[in-house]
Short mmCIF file of C-alpha atoms in Angstrom, two decimals:
data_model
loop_
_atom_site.label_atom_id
_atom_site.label_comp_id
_atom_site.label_asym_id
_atom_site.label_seq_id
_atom_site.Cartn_x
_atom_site.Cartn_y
_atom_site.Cartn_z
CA UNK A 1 246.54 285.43 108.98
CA UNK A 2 246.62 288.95 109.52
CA UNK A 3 249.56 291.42 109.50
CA UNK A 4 250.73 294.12 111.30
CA UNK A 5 251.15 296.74 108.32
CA UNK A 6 246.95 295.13 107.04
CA UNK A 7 245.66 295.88 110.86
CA UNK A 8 247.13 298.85 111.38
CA UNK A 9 245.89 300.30 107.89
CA UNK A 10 242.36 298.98 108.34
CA UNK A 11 242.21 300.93 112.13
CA UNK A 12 243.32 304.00 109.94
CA UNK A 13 240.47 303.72 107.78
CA UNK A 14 238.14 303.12 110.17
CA UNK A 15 239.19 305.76 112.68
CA UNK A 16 236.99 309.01 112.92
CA UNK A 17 240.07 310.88 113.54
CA UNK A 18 241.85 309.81 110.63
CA UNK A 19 242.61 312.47 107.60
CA UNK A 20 240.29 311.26 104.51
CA UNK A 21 242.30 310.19 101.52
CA UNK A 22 242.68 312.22 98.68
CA UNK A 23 242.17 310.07 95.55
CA UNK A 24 244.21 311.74 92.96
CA UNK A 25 242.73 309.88 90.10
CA UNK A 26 238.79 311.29 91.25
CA UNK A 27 237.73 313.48 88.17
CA UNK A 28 235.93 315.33 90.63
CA UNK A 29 239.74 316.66 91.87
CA UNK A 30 240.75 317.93 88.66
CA UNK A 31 240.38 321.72 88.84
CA UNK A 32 241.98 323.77 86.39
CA UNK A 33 243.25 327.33 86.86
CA UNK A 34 242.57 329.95 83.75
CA UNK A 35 241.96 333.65 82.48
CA UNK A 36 238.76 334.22 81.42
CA UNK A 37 239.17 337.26 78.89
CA UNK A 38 237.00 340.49 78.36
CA UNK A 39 235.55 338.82 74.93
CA UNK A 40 234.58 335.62 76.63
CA UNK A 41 236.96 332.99 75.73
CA UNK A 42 239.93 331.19 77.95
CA UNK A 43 243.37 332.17 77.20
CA UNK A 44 245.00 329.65 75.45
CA UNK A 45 247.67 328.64 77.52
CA UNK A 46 248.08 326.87 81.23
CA UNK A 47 248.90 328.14 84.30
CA UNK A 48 250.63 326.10 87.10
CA UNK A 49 248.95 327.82 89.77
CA UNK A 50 245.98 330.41 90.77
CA UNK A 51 249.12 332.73 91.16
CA UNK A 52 251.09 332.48 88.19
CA UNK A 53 247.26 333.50 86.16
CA UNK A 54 246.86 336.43 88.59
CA UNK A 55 249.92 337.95 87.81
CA UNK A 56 249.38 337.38 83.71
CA UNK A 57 245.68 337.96 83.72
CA UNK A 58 245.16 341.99 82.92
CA UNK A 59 242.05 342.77 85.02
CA UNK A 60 241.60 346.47 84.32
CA UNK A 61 240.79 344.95 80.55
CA UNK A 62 238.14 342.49 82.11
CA UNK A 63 240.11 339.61 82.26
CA UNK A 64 239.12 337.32 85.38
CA UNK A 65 240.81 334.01 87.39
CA UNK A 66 238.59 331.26 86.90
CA UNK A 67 238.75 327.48 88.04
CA UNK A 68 236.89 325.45 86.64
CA UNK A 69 236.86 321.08 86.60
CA UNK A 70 238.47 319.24 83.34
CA UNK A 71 235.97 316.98 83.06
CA UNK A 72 232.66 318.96 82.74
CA UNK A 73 234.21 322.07 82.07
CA UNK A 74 232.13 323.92 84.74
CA UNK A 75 232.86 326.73 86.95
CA UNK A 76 233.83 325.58 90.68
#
């Protein structure tokens, strides 16, 4: 027996107008913002946002904003 909450949930999914989920667990999702310094190596600390590294990162010494994925450690 089907209910109302199951039917209306599989019409979501299956809808070409409905918003894809975002699976917060997907490794692929994990981006991390970080300062890239002039010698080559991240700064060792975390930033909550691309902001908050802007505004610490000095780029007239060659730092740059990088993201880059937790898993494989790769630029993004």
């Amino acid at each position: 027996m089907s209910t109302p909450t199951s039917t209306a949930a599989a019409h979501r999914a299956t809808s070409p107008t409905a918003a894809p989920a975002v699976d917060l667990d997907d490794p692929r999702e994990q981006i991390e913002v970080g300062v890239l310094l002039a010698n080559g190596r991240l700064a060792g600390r975390r930033f909550g946002s691309r902001a908050e590294a802007e505004a610490w990162a000095r780029p007239d010494e060659g730092d740059q904003v990088v993201e880059y994925n937790l898993v494989c450690e790769c630029s993004v």
